[in-house]
Coordinates of C-alpha atoms and ligand atoms in Angstrom, one line a residue:
Chain C
M1 CA 83.2 137.7 91.4
K2 CA 81.9 134.7 93.3
T3 CA 85.2 134.3 95.0
Y4 CA 84.8 137.7 96.6
W5 CA 81.3 137.0 97.7
V6 CA 82.3 133.7 99.3
A7 CA 85.3 135.5 100.9
Y8 CA 82.9 138.1 102.2
Q9 CA 80.6 135.5 103.8
I10 CA 83.5 133.6 105.4
A11 CA 85.0 136.8 106.8
L12 CA 81.6 137.8 108.2
Q13 CA 81.4 134.5 109.9
E14 CA 84.9 134.9 111.3
T15 CA 84.3 138.4 112.6
L16 CA 81.3 137.2 114.4
Q17 CA 83.2 134.2 115.7
R18 CA 85.8 136.3 117.3
R19 CA 83.3 137.9 119.6
S20 CA 85.7 139.0 122.3
T21 CA 87.9 140.9 119.8
L22 CA 84.8 142.5 118.4
I23 CA 83.5 143.6 121.8
M24 CA 86.9 145.0 122.8
D25 CA 87.2 146.9 119.5
R26 CA 83.7 148.4 120.0
L27 CA 84.3 149.3 123.6
G28 CA 87.6 151.0 122.7
G29 CA 85.9 153.0 119.9
F30 CA 83.0 153.9 122.1
A31 CA 85.3 155.1 124.9
V32 CA 87.0 157.5 122.4
V33 CA 83.6 158.9 121.3
V34 CA 82.4 159.4 124.8
S35 CA 85.6 161.1 125.9
L36 CA 85.7 163.3 122.8
Y37 CA 82.1 164.3 123.5
S38 CA 82.7 165.1 127.1
F39 CA 85.8 167.1 126.1
W40 CA 83.9 169.2 123.6
I41 CA 80.9 169.8 125.8
A42 CA 83.2 171.0 128.6
L43 CA 84.9 173.4 126.1
I44 CA 81.6 174.8 124.7
G45 CA 80.2 175.2 128.3
N46 CA 77.2 177.5 128.0
K47 CA 78.4 179.4 124.9
A48 CA 76.2 179.2 121.8
T49 CA 79.1 178.1 119.6
F50 CA 82.7 177.2 119.9
L51 CA 85.1 177.7 117.0
G52 CA 82.1 177.9 114.8
Y53 CA 80.4 174.7 115.9
T54 CA 77.1 174.7 117.8
R55 CA 76.5 172.1 120.5
A56 CA 74.4 170.0 118.2
E57 CA 76.9 170.2 115.4
M58 CA 79.7 169.1 117.7
L59 CA 77.7 166.2 119.0
T60 CA 76.9 165.2 115.4
Y61 CA 80.5 165.5 114.5
V62 CA 81.5 163.2 117.3
L63 CA 78.8 160.6 116.6
A64 CA 79.4 160.7 112.9
L65 CA 83.0 160.0 113.8
N66 CA 82.0 156.8 115.4
I67 CA 80.2 155.6 112.3
L68 CA 83.0 156.8 110.0
R69 CA 85.7 155.1 112.1
S70 CA 83.7 151.9 111.6
F71 CA 83.2 152.4 107.9
V72 CA 86.4 154.1 106.8
F73 CA 89.1 153.1 109.2
T74 CA 88.9 149.4 109.0
G75 CA 91.4 148.1 106.5
R76 CA 93.2 144.8 106.2
G77 CA 96.6 146.3 106.7
W78 CA 97.6 144.5 109.8
Q79 CA 96.5 141.2 108.3
L80 CA 98.6 141.9 105.2
V81 CA 101.7 142.9 107.3
G82 CA 101.2 139.7 109.3
E83 CA 100.8 137.5 106.2
I84 CA 103.9 139.0 104.6
S85 CA 106.1 138.5 107.7
T86 CA 104.9 135.0 108.4
G87 CA 105.0 134.0 104.7
K88 CA 101.4 133.1 104.6
I89 CA 101.1 135.5 101.7
S90 CA 102.6 132.6 99.6
S91 CA 99.5 130.6 99.9
Y92 CA 97.6 133.4 98.1
L93 CA 100.3 134.0 95.5
V94 CA 100.1 130.4 94.3
R95 CA 96.4 130.5 93.8
P96 CA 94.6 132.3 90.9
L97 CA 93.3 135.1 93.1
S98 CA 93.6 138.9 93.2
Y99 CA 94.8 139.6 96.7
Q100 CA 93.4 143.2 96.7
G101 CA 90.0 142.0 95.7
Y102 CA 90.1 139.4 98.4
A103 CA 91.3 141.8 101.0
L104 CA 88.6 144.3 100.0
A105 CA 85.9 141.6 100.4
L106 CA 87.2 140.8 103.8
D107 CA 87.3 144.4 104.7
L108 CA 83.7 144.8 103.5
A109 CA 82.7 142.1 105.9
Q110 CA 84.4 143.8 108.7
K111 CA 82.7 147.1 107.9
T112 CA 79.3 145.5 107.8
V113 CA 79.6 144.3 111.3
H114 CA 81.2 147.4 112.6
V115 CA 78.8 149.8 111.0
A116 CA 75.9 147.9 112.4
A117 CA 77.4 148.1 115.8
A118 CA 78.2 151.8 115.4
F119 CA 74.6 152.6 114.4
F120 CA 73.4 150.8 117.5
E121 CA 75.9 152.7 119.7
V122 CA 75.1 156.0 118.1
G123 CA 71.4 155.4 118.5
L124 CA 71.9 154.6 122.1
L125 CA 73.9 157.8 122.7
A126 CA 71.4 159.9 120.7
L127 CA 68.7 158.6 123.0
L128 CA 70.8 159.5 126.1
V129 CA 71.3 163.1 125.0
R130 CA 67.6 163.2 123.9
G131 CA 68.0 164.3 120.3
G132 CA 70.0 167.5 120.0
L133 CA 71.6 166.1 116.8
F134 CA 72.0 168.0 113.5
L135 CA 70.2 166.1 110.8
P136 CA 70.2 167.6 107.3
S137 CA 66.8 168.0 105.8
D138 CA 68.0 168.2 102.2
P139 CA 68.1 164.7 100.7
A140 CA 70.9 165.9 98.3
T141 CA 73.1 166.3 101.4
W142 CA 72.6 162.7 102.3
I143 CA 73.5 161.5 98.9
L144 CA 76.6 163.7 98.7
F145 CA 77.6 162.4 102.1
G146 CA 77.0 158.8 101.1
V147 CA 79.2 159.2 98.0
A148 CA 81.9 161.0 100.0
V149 CA 82.0 158.2 102.6
L150 CA 82.2 155.5 99.9
L151 CA 85.1 157.2 98.3
S152 CA 86.7 157.8 101.7
S153 CA 86.7 154.1 102.7
L154 CA 88.3 153.1 99.4
L155 CA 90.8 155.9 99.8
F156 CA 91.7 154.6 103.2
F157 CA 91.8 151.0 102.1
F158 CA 94.3 151.6 99.3
L159 CA 96.4 154.0 101.3
E160 CA 96.7 151.4 104.1
F161 CA 97.3 148.7 101.6
M162 CA 100.1 150.7 100.1
V163 CA 101.8 151.4 103.5
S164 CA 101.3 147.7 104.6
S165 CA 102.9 146.5 101.4
L166 CA 106.1 148.2 102.6
A167 CA 106.4 145.1 104.8
F168 CA 107.8 143.4 101.7
W169 CA 111.0 145.4 102.3
T170 CA 111.2 146.3 106.0
S171 CA 111.8 143.7 108.6
E172 CA 110.2 145.8 111.4
S173 CA 107.1 145.4 109.3
G174 CA 104.5 146.9 111.7
G175 CA 106.4 150.1 112.2
P176 CA 105.4 152.1 109.1
L177 CA 101.8 151.1 109.5
F178 CA 101.6 152.1 113.1
C179 CA 103.0 155.5 112.5
F180 CA 100.8 156.0 109.5
E181 CA 97.6 155.1 111.3
L182 CA 98.3 157.5 114.2
F183 CA 99.2 160.4 111.9
L184 CA 96.3 159.6 109.6
Q185 CA 93.7 159.8 112.3
F186 CA 95.0 163.2 113.4
A187 CA 95.2 164.5 109.9
A188 CA 91.9 163.1 108.8
G189 CA 90.1 165.0 111.5
A190 CA 89.2 161.9 113.5
F191 CA 90.2 163.5 116.8
F192 CA 88.8 167.0 116.2
P193 CA 87.5 169.0 113.2
L194 CA 90.5 170.4 111.3
D195 CA 89.2 174.0 111.3
V196 CA 90.2 174.3 115.0
L197 CA 93.8 174.2 113.8
P198 CA 95.9 177.2 112.9
L199 CA 95.1 178.2 109.3
A200 CA 98.5 177.4 107.9
L201 CA 98.5 173.9 109.3
R202 CA 95.0 173.4 108.1
R203 CA 95.9 174.5 104.6
A204 CA 98.8 172.2 104.6
L205 CA 96.7 169.2 105.7
E206 CA 94.0 170.1 103.1
A207 CA 96.6 169.6 100.4
T208 CA 96.9 165.9 101.4
P209 CA 94.3 163.1 100.9
F210 CA 93.8 162.7 104.6
P211 CA 91.0 165.3 105.3
Y212 CA 88.9 163.6 102.6
M213 CA 88.4 160.6 104.9
V214 CA 86.6 162.3 107.8
Y215 CA 86.8 166.0 107.9
F216 CA 85.3 166.8 104.5
P217 CA 82.6 164.2 104.6
V218 CA 81.4 165.4 107.9
R219 CA 81.4 169.0 106.8
I220 CA 79.3 168.0 103.9
F221 CA 76.9 166.3 106.3
L222 CA 76.8 169.4 108.5
E223 CA 76.0 171.5 105.5
K224 CA 79.0 173.7 106.2
V225 CA 79.9 173.7 102.5
S226 CA 77.8 174.8 99.6
P227 CA 76.6 172.1 97.2
V228 CA 79.0 173.4 94.5
E229 CA 81.9 173.2 97.0
A230 CA 80.7 169.7 98.0
L231 CA 80.9 168.6 94.4
R232 CA 84.4 170.0 94.1
I233 CA 85.4 168.1 97.2
L234 CA 84.0 164.9 95.7
G235 CA 85.9 165.5 92.5
M236 CA 89.2 166.0 94.4
E237 CA 88.5 163.0 96.4
A238 CA 88.0 160.9 93.3
L239 CA 91.3 162.2 91.9
W240 CA 93.1 161.3 95.1
L241 CA 91.5 157.9 95.1
A242 CA 92.7 157.3 91.5
A243 CA 96.2 158.4 92.4
V244 CA 96.4 156.4 95.6
Y245 CA 95.0 153.3 93.9
A246 CA 97.7 153.5 91.2
A247 CA 100.4 154.1 93.7
A248 CA 99.2 151.2 95.9
M249 CA 99.1 148.8 93.0
T250 CA 102.6 149.8 91.9
V251 CA 104.0 149.3 95.4
W252 CA 102.2 146.0 95.7
R253 CA 103.5 144.7 92.4
R254 CA 107.0 145.8 93.2
G255 CA 106.7 144.2 96.6
V256 CA 105.6 140.9 95.2
R257 CA 108.5 141.1 92.7
S258 CA 111.0 141.7 95.4
Y259 CA 109.4 138.9 97.5
A260 CA 109.9 136.6 94.6
A261 CA 113.5 137.8 94.2
E262 CA 114.6 137.8 97.8
G263 CA 112.7 134.8 99.0
G264 CA 109.5 134.2 100.9
Chain S
M1 CA 104.8 111.5 77.2
A2 CA 105.4 115.2 77.7
A3 CA 107.6 116.4 80.5
A4 CA 105.7 117.8 83.4
I5 CA 108.7 119.6 84.8
E6 CA 111.9 120.6 83.0
T7 CA 114.6 122.7 84.5
K8 CA 117.9 123.8 83.0
G9 CA 120.7 125.2 85.1
L10 CA 118.1 126.4 87.6
T11 CA 119.9 128.7 90.1
K12 CA 118.8 130.9 93.0
D13 CA 120.8 133.3 95.0
Y14 CA 119.1 134.8 98.1
R15 CA 120.2 138.3 98.7
S16 CA 119.9 139.3 102.3
P17 CA 121.0 142.7 103.7
L18 CA 124.0 142.5 105.9
K19 CA 122.9 143.9 109.3
E20 CA 125.6 145.7 111.2
P21 CA 125.1 145.6 114.9
G22 CA 123.9 148.5 117.0
L23 CA 122.1 151.7 116.2
W24 CA 124.9 153.3 114.2
G25 CA 125.0 150.2 112.0
G26 CA 121.3 150.4 111.5
V27 CA 121.5 154.1 110.4
K28 CA 124.5 153.4 108.2
S29 CA 122.7 150.5 106.5
L30 CA 119.8 152.8 105.6
F31 CA 122.1 154.7 103.3
D32 CA 124.7 152.2 102.3
R33 CA 123.2 148.8 102.2
Q34 CA 125.6 145.8 102.0
Y35 CA 124.2 142.6 100.7
K36 CA 125.3 139.1 101.1
D37 CA 124.3 136.6 98.4
T38 CA 123.7 133.0 99.4
R39 CA 123.5 130.5 96.5
A40 CA 120.7 128.2 97.6
V41 CA 120.2 126.3 94.3
D42 CA 123.1 126.0 91.9
G43 CA 122.6 125.0 88.3
V44 CA 120.1 122.2 88.8
S45 CA 118.8 120.5 85.7
F46 CA 116.3 117.6 85.6
Q47 CA 113.2 116.5 83.8
I48 CA 110.1 114.8 85.3
E49 CA 107.6 113.1 83.1
E50 CA 103.9 113.4 83.6
G51 CA 102.5 111.0 86.2
E52 CA 105.9 110.4 88.0
L53 CA 106.2 110.5 91.7
V54 CA 109.7 111.7 92.5
G55 CA 111.4 112.0 95.9
F56 CA 113.4 115.1 96.3
L57 CA 116.1 114.6 98.9
G58 CA 118.8 116.5 100.6
A59 CA 120.1 117.6 104.0
N60 CA 118.7 120.6 105.8
G61 CA 119.5 123.8 103.8
A62 CA 120.3 121.8 100.6
G63 CA 117.8 123.9 98.6
K64 CA 114.8 121.7 98.3
T65 CA 112.2 124.2 99.4
T66 CA 113.8 126.9 97.3
T67 CA 113.5 124.7 94.2
L68 CA 109.8 123.9 95.0
K69 CA 109.1 127.6 95.4
M70 CA 110.6 128.3 92.0
L71 CA 108.6 125.5 90.4
S72 CA 105.4 126.8 92.0
G73 CA 106.1 130.4 90.8
L74 CA 106.7 131.9 94.2
L75 CA 110.4 132.7 93.5
T76 CA 112.0 133.9 90.4
P77 CA 115.4 132.2 89.7
T78 CA 118.6 134.1 89.5
A79 CA 119.6 132.1 86.4
G80 CA 118.5 129.1 84.4
S81 CA 115.1 128.2 83.2
A82 CA 112.2 126.0 84.1
T83 CA 108.9 125.0 82.7
A84 CA 106.1 123.2 84.6
L85 CA 103.1 121.9 82.7
G86 CA 104.4 123.9 79.8
H87 CA 104.3 127.2 81.7
V88 CA 107.0 129.4 83.1
P89 CA 106.0 129.1 86.7
W90 CA 107.0 132.6 87.9
K91 CA 104.8 134.3 85.3
R92 CA 102.0 133.1 87.6
E93 CA 99.5 132.6 84.8
S94 CA 96.1 131.6 86.1
D95 CA 95.9 128.6 83.8
F96 CA 99.1 127.3 85.4
Q97 CA 97.9 128.1 89.0
R98 CA 94.7 126.2 88.4
S99 CA 96.7 123.0 87.6
I100 CA 99.1 123.0 90.5
S101 CA 99.3 122.9 94.2
L102 CA 102.1 123.5 96.7
V103 CA 101.7 122.1 100.1
M104 CA 104.2 123.1 102.8
G105 CA 104.0 121.0 105.9
Q106 CA 104.8 123.9 108.1
R107 CA 102.4 126.4 106.5
S108 CA 98.7 126.5 106.4
Q109 CA 96.2 128.0 104.0
L110 CA 93.2 127.2 106.2
W111 CA 91.3 129.8 108.0
W112 CA 92.1 129.3 111.7
E113 CA 89.0 130.4 113.5
I114 CA 86.4 128.7 111.4
P115 CA 85.8 125.1 110.0
A116 CA 88.0 123.9 107.2
Y117 CA 84.9 123.4 105.1
E118 CA 84.7 127.2 104.7
T119 CA 88.2 127.3 103.2
F120 CA 87.1 124.6 100.8
K121 CA 84.1 126.7 99.7
L122 CA 86.5 129.6 99.1
N123 CA 88.8 127.4 97.0
Q124 CA 85.8 126.1 95.1
A125 CA 85.1 129.7 94.1
I126 CA 88.8 130.5 93.5
Y127 CA 89.3 127.6 91.2
G128 CA 85.8 127.9 89.7
L129 CA 84.6 124.4 90.5
S130 CA 81.0 123.6 89.7
E131 CA 78.8 122.5 92.6
A132 CA 78.7 119.0 91.3
D133 CA 82.5 118.8 90.8
F134 CA 83.1 120.3 94.2
R135 CA 80.8 117.7 95.9
E136 CA 82.4 114.8 94.0
H137 CA 86.0 115.9 94.7
L138 CA 85.2 116.7 98.3
D139 CA 83.4 113.4 99.0
E140 CA 86.3 111.5 97.6
L141 CA 88.9 113.4 99.6
V142 CA 86.9 113.1 102.8
E143 CA 86.8 109.4 102.3
L144 CA 90.4 108.9 101.3
L145 CA 91.7 111.1 104.1
D146 CA 89.2 110.0 106.6
L147 CA 88.2 113.6 107.4
G148 CA 84.5 113.1 108.2
E149 CA 83.5 115.1 111.2
H150 CA 86.7 117.2 111.3
L151 CA 85.4 119.5 108.6
S152 CA 82.8 121.2 110.8
V153 CA 85.2 122.0 113.7
P154 CA 87.1 125.3 113.8
V155 CA 90.6 124.5 112.4
K156 CA 92.3 125.7 115.5
K157 CA 90.7 122.9 117.4
L158 CA 92.1 120.2 115.2
S159 CA 95.1 118.1 116.0
L160 CA 98.2 118.5 113.8
G161 CA 97.4 115.2 112.0
Q162 CA 93.8 116.2 111.4
R163 CA 94.8 119.6 110.2
M164 CA 97.4 118.3 107.9
R165 CA 94.9 116.1 106.2
A166 CA 92.4 119.0 105.9
E167 CA 95.3 121.0 104.5
L168 CA 95.9 118.3 101.8
A169 CA 92.2 118.2 101.0
A170 CA 92.1 122.0 100.6
A171 CA 95.1 121.8 98.3
L172 CA 93.7 119.0 96.1
L173 CA 90.1 120.1 95.8
H174 CA 90.8 121.4 92.3
R175 CA 92.6 118.1 91.4
P176 CA 95.9 119.6 90.4
R177 CA 97.9 117.8 87.8
L178 CA 101.1 118.8 89.5
L179 CA 101.6 118.5 93.2
L180 CA 104.6 119.9 95.1
L181 CA 104.7 118.5 98.6
D182 CA 107.3 119.9 101.0
E183 CA 107.6 117.7 104.0
P184 CA 104.0 116.6 104.1
T185 CA 104.5 114.2 107.0
I186 CA 106.5 116.5 109.3
G187 CA 105.4 116.3 112.9
L188 CA 102.9 113.5 112.3
D189 CA 102.9 110.2 114.3
V190 CA 103.6 106.9 112.5
I191 CA 100.0 106.1 111.8
M192 CA 99.2 109.5 110.4
Q193 CA 102.4 109.4 108.3
K194 CA 101.2 106.1 106.9
K195 CA 97.8 107.6 106.1
V196 CA 99.2 110.6 104.3
R197 CA 101.6 108.3 102.4
E198 CA 98.8 106.0 101.3
F199 CA 96.8 109.0 100.2
V200 CA 99.7 110.4 98.1
K201 CA 100.1 107.1 96.4
V202 CA 96.4 106.8 95.6
Y203 CA 96.3 110.3 94.3
N204 CA 99.2 109.7 92.0
K205 CA 97.8 106.4 90.7
R206 CA 94.2 107.5 90.3
Y207 CA 94.7 110.8 88.5
G208 CA 98.1 110.3 87.0
A209 CA 99.2 113.4 88.8
T210 CA 102.8 114.4 88.8
I211 CA 104.2 114.6 92.3
M212 CA 107.4 115.9 93.7
L213 CA 107.9 115.2 97.3
T214 CA 110.5 116.3 99.9
S215 CA 110.9 114.4 103.1
H216 CA 113.4 113.7 105.8
N217 CA 111.4 110.6 106.5
M218 CA 113.0 107.7 104.7
T219 CA 110.0 105.5 104.9
D220 CA 108.1 108.1 102.9
V221 CA 110.7 107.9 100.2
V222 CA 111.1 104.2 100.1
E223 CA 107.4 103.5 100.1
L224 CA 106.5 106.1 97.5
C225 CA 109.3 106.9 95.1
K226 CA 110.8 104.8 92.5
R227 CA 112.9 107.7 91.4
V228 CA 114.8 110.2 93.6
I229 CA 116.6 113.4 93.0
V230 CA 119.2 114.2 95.6
I231 CA 120.7 117.7 96.0
E232 CA 123.5 118.8 98.3
K233 CA 124.4 122.4 98.9
G234 CA 122.2 123.4 95.9
R235 CA 123.9 121.0 93.5
L236 CA 122.4 118.0 91.9
L237 CA 124.1 115.0 93.4
Y238 CA 122.0 112.1 92.0
D239 CA 119.0 111.6 89.8
G240 CA 117.8 108.1 89.1
P241 CA 116.0 105.1 90.4
L242 CA 116.1 104.6 94.1
D243 CA 117.5 101.1 93.6
R244 CA 120.5 102.3 91.7
L245 CA 121.2 104.9 94.4
V246 CA 121.6 101.9 96.6
E247 CA 123.9 100.0 94.3
R248 CA 126.0 103.1 93.5
Y249 CA 126.5 104.4 96.9
A250 CA 126.4 101.2 98.9
D251 CA 129.7 99.8 98.1
H252 CA 129.4 97.7 101.3
K253 CA 127.2 94.9 102.3
I254 CA 126.3 93.8 105.8
L255 CA 127.5 90.4 107.0
R256 CA 125.9 89.0 110.1
A257 CA 127.0 85.8 111.8
R258 CA 126.0 84.0 115.0
F259 CA 128.5 81.8 116.7
T260 CA 127.9 78.7 118.9
T261 CA 130.6 79.9 121.3
P262 CA 131.7 83.5 122.0
V263 CA 134.6 84.8 119.9
D264 CA 136.9 87.9 120.3
P265 CA 135.5 90.6 117.9
A266 CA 138.9 92.1 117.7
D267 CA 140.1 89.1 115.7
L268 CA 137.4 89.6 113.1
K269 CA 138.6 93.1 112.1
I270 CA 140.5 91.8 109.2
L271 CA 137.3 90.6 107.6
G272 CA 135.5 93.9 107.6
A273 CA 134.5 96.8 109.9
V274 CA 132.9 95.6 113.1
I275 CA 129.6 97.5 113.7
K276 CA 128.3 95.5 116.6
Y277 CA 129.1 92.4 118.6
E278 CA 126.4 91.2 120.9
D279 CA 125.0 87.9 122.2
S280 CA 127.7 86.0 120.2
T281 CA 126.4 87.7 117.0
I282 CA 128.7 89.8 114.9
T283 CA 127.6 92.5 112.4
L284 CA 130.3 93.4 109.9
E285 CA 130.4 95.9 107.1
V286 CA 132.2 94.4 104.2
P287 CA 133.2 95.9 100.9
R288 CA 131.2 94.2 98.1
A289 CA 134.3 92.8 96.3
Q290 CA 135.6 91.2 99.5
M291 CA 132.3 89.7 100.6
A292 CA 132.8 86.1 99.3
A293 CA 136.3 85.9 100.8
S294 CA 135.3 87.2 104.1
A295 CA 132.3 84.9 104.4
A296 CA 134.4 81.9 103.4
A297 CA 137.1 82.8 106.0
L298 CA 134.5 83.2 108.7
L299 CA 133.0 79.8 107.9
R300 CA 136.4 78.2 107.8
S301 CA 137.9 79.4 111.0
Y302 CA 134.9 80.1 113.4
P303 CA 132.1 78.1 115.0
V304 CA 129.4 79.7 112.8
A305 CA 125.8 78.7 113.7
D306 CA 124.1 81.0 111.3
L307 CA 125.2 83.5 108.6
N308 CA 123.5 86.0 106.3
V309 CA 124.4 88.9 104.0
E310 CA 122.2 92.0 103.6
E311 CA 122.1 95.2 101.6
V312 CA 122.8 98.3 103.6
A313 CA 119.5 99.9 104.6
I314 CA 118.4 102.8 102.3
D315 CA 118.1 105.3 105.1
D316 CA 121.8 104.6 105.9
I317 CA 122.9 105.2 102.4
V318 CA 121.0 108.4 102.1
R319 CA 122.2 109.5 105.5
R320 CA 125.7 108.8 104.6
L321 CA 125.3 110.6 101.3
F322 CA 124.3 113.7 103.3
T323 CA 127.0 113.5 105.9
H324 CA 130.0 113.3 103.6
G325 CA 128.5 114.6 100.3
Ligands
ATP1 N1 114.4 133.9 102.4 C1 115.7 133.5 102.5 N2 116.7 134.4 102.6 C2 118.0 134.1 102.6 N3 118.4 132.8 102.6 C3 117.5 131.8 102.5 C4 116.1 132.1 102.5 N4 115.5 130.9 102.4 C5 116.4 130.0 102.5 N5 117.6 130.5 102.5 C6 118.9 129.7 102.5 O1 119.0 129.0 101.3 C7 119.5 127.7 101.5 C8 118.5 126.6 101.1 O2 117.3 126.7 101.8 P1 116.1 125.7 101.6 O3 115.0 126.2 102.5 O4 115.8 125.7 100.2 O5 116.6 124.3 102.1 P2 115.8 122.9 102.3 O6 116.6 121.9 101.4 O7 114.4 123.1 102.1 O8 116.2 122.6 103.8 P3 115.2 121.9 104.9 O9 115.4 120.4 104.7 O10 115.9 122.4 106.2 O11 113.9 122.4 104.8 C9 119.8 127.6 103.0 O12 121.2 127.9 103.2 C10 119.0 128.7 103.6 O13 119.6 129.3 104.7
MG2 MG1 112.7 122.9 103.3

């Protein structure tokens, strides 16, 4: 356990050290949020609702997105891909260390910094638009949302971990990960709420684990689902997490075995 | 004494997909992959006792790194067996991993953006060292490797030599009983090489650690290793004392003579192979058995001012071994 705590601290230090990368990351994310916001505001115009979202809900969706991006969509996938293709992974494989645990600790450090930055940005934006946010009054909603987000971030972590592990086999190692991330953001609802999509497509996406990462948690937060429905969503999410975790560990183990067979 | 390493018929084939050129080739290989097997290590058997410091030699591509990777558990062999410290390395048992270290001169385990000290703290946690042990081991390494102020600077700002020493310290913090060093002096200047060498020697002596070392730097081998294992194209070529390697493969000696007046080197060819003639001094390579006769003939028929006989230098022998197997 101590290993992961130390790894967390070191990673925290490193993230803060690479200030320019951090600032670029934040600016990029912020630009996405601002453009999404302007886009939706233009669409809503002076109608009361647009596709079932009020102005306040839409604004909340977009701002929540900024926080979720920072908490959910920060894996260690690119690092893993890099370490596999450069062979640095070897230096972990010869030490008595669980790479997943280690990567999770590093990821947590990254999340800490990014979530702090996201709250700051969102606070700033909220001030600019002078309130107008949808904040649930029922504490149960907050709790459900918190649990959903926690599960989401683990779900993303292991999904990304699984896709990154494909680098053990492919030589164009970044390819699968890049495609995956692009599709994932779309399918998770990180560009727009999925209920603006045609019903059939939405149904299809809802049968995948992706909407559990952004779309469903935000719907819980906006109280667009009943408490019973929210619990069902959490249950499903937990099942997805268990499945993805098992799959990721299998892919990883096989990857390491093939690495050991074919040479590092 | 127990064997620290024992291998029997250790063999490794690398299997790499044959890549056909062009897009069509790429598509085809998705469905029907052709593989090419390269035998990197071929039936190698040896035994190393605890506390030995063995040089592992061979030309580029001979299979040294591959062998060390198997012994550290990174690679599984295609055939044959090995034990290291009583474990099968590629099972990667945590007990085993706690007692070994693999250092590859061209790879780094240090975190790049932050001081090396932080990586040391991480290794302290990974290997479960108590604070007191960590302090003691670290202080000693800092002193032996002359690391001092380098530990508080981000690793990317260190010179290669400074980084290599920090690398060694990170790898030895847990005091491994088995140390696999793959070209630890590569890229270092002569003074740094010497420092690293001295360190390896002390580490071996002080803790009785078993060390296997590869190097293309003959000084490393001559100064550190009594015993060497030589492989060539994956096969074991020689395993024994360094001195015997010299006797066995140096069937020649060097005869050097200085003359009072210049002579024609062409006339001396019958005495041995002329390597050099310069400033009235001739250097001849003479078969061992013929040495006495050649020296006598030289003294008899030429105005010799000075004459001596030397063994062929070790680097030459090893180099020759590599060039014609
Ligand atoms: N990952 C790999 N896939 C396929 N072939 C490999 C791989 N790694 C090494 N080889 C091949 O295996 C053989 C042995 O390589 P190895 O790295 O063990 O040699 P080495 O003795 O360490 O050489 P050097 O002195 O150059 O470091 C070489 O022919 C090399 O091309
Ligand atoms: Mg090598």
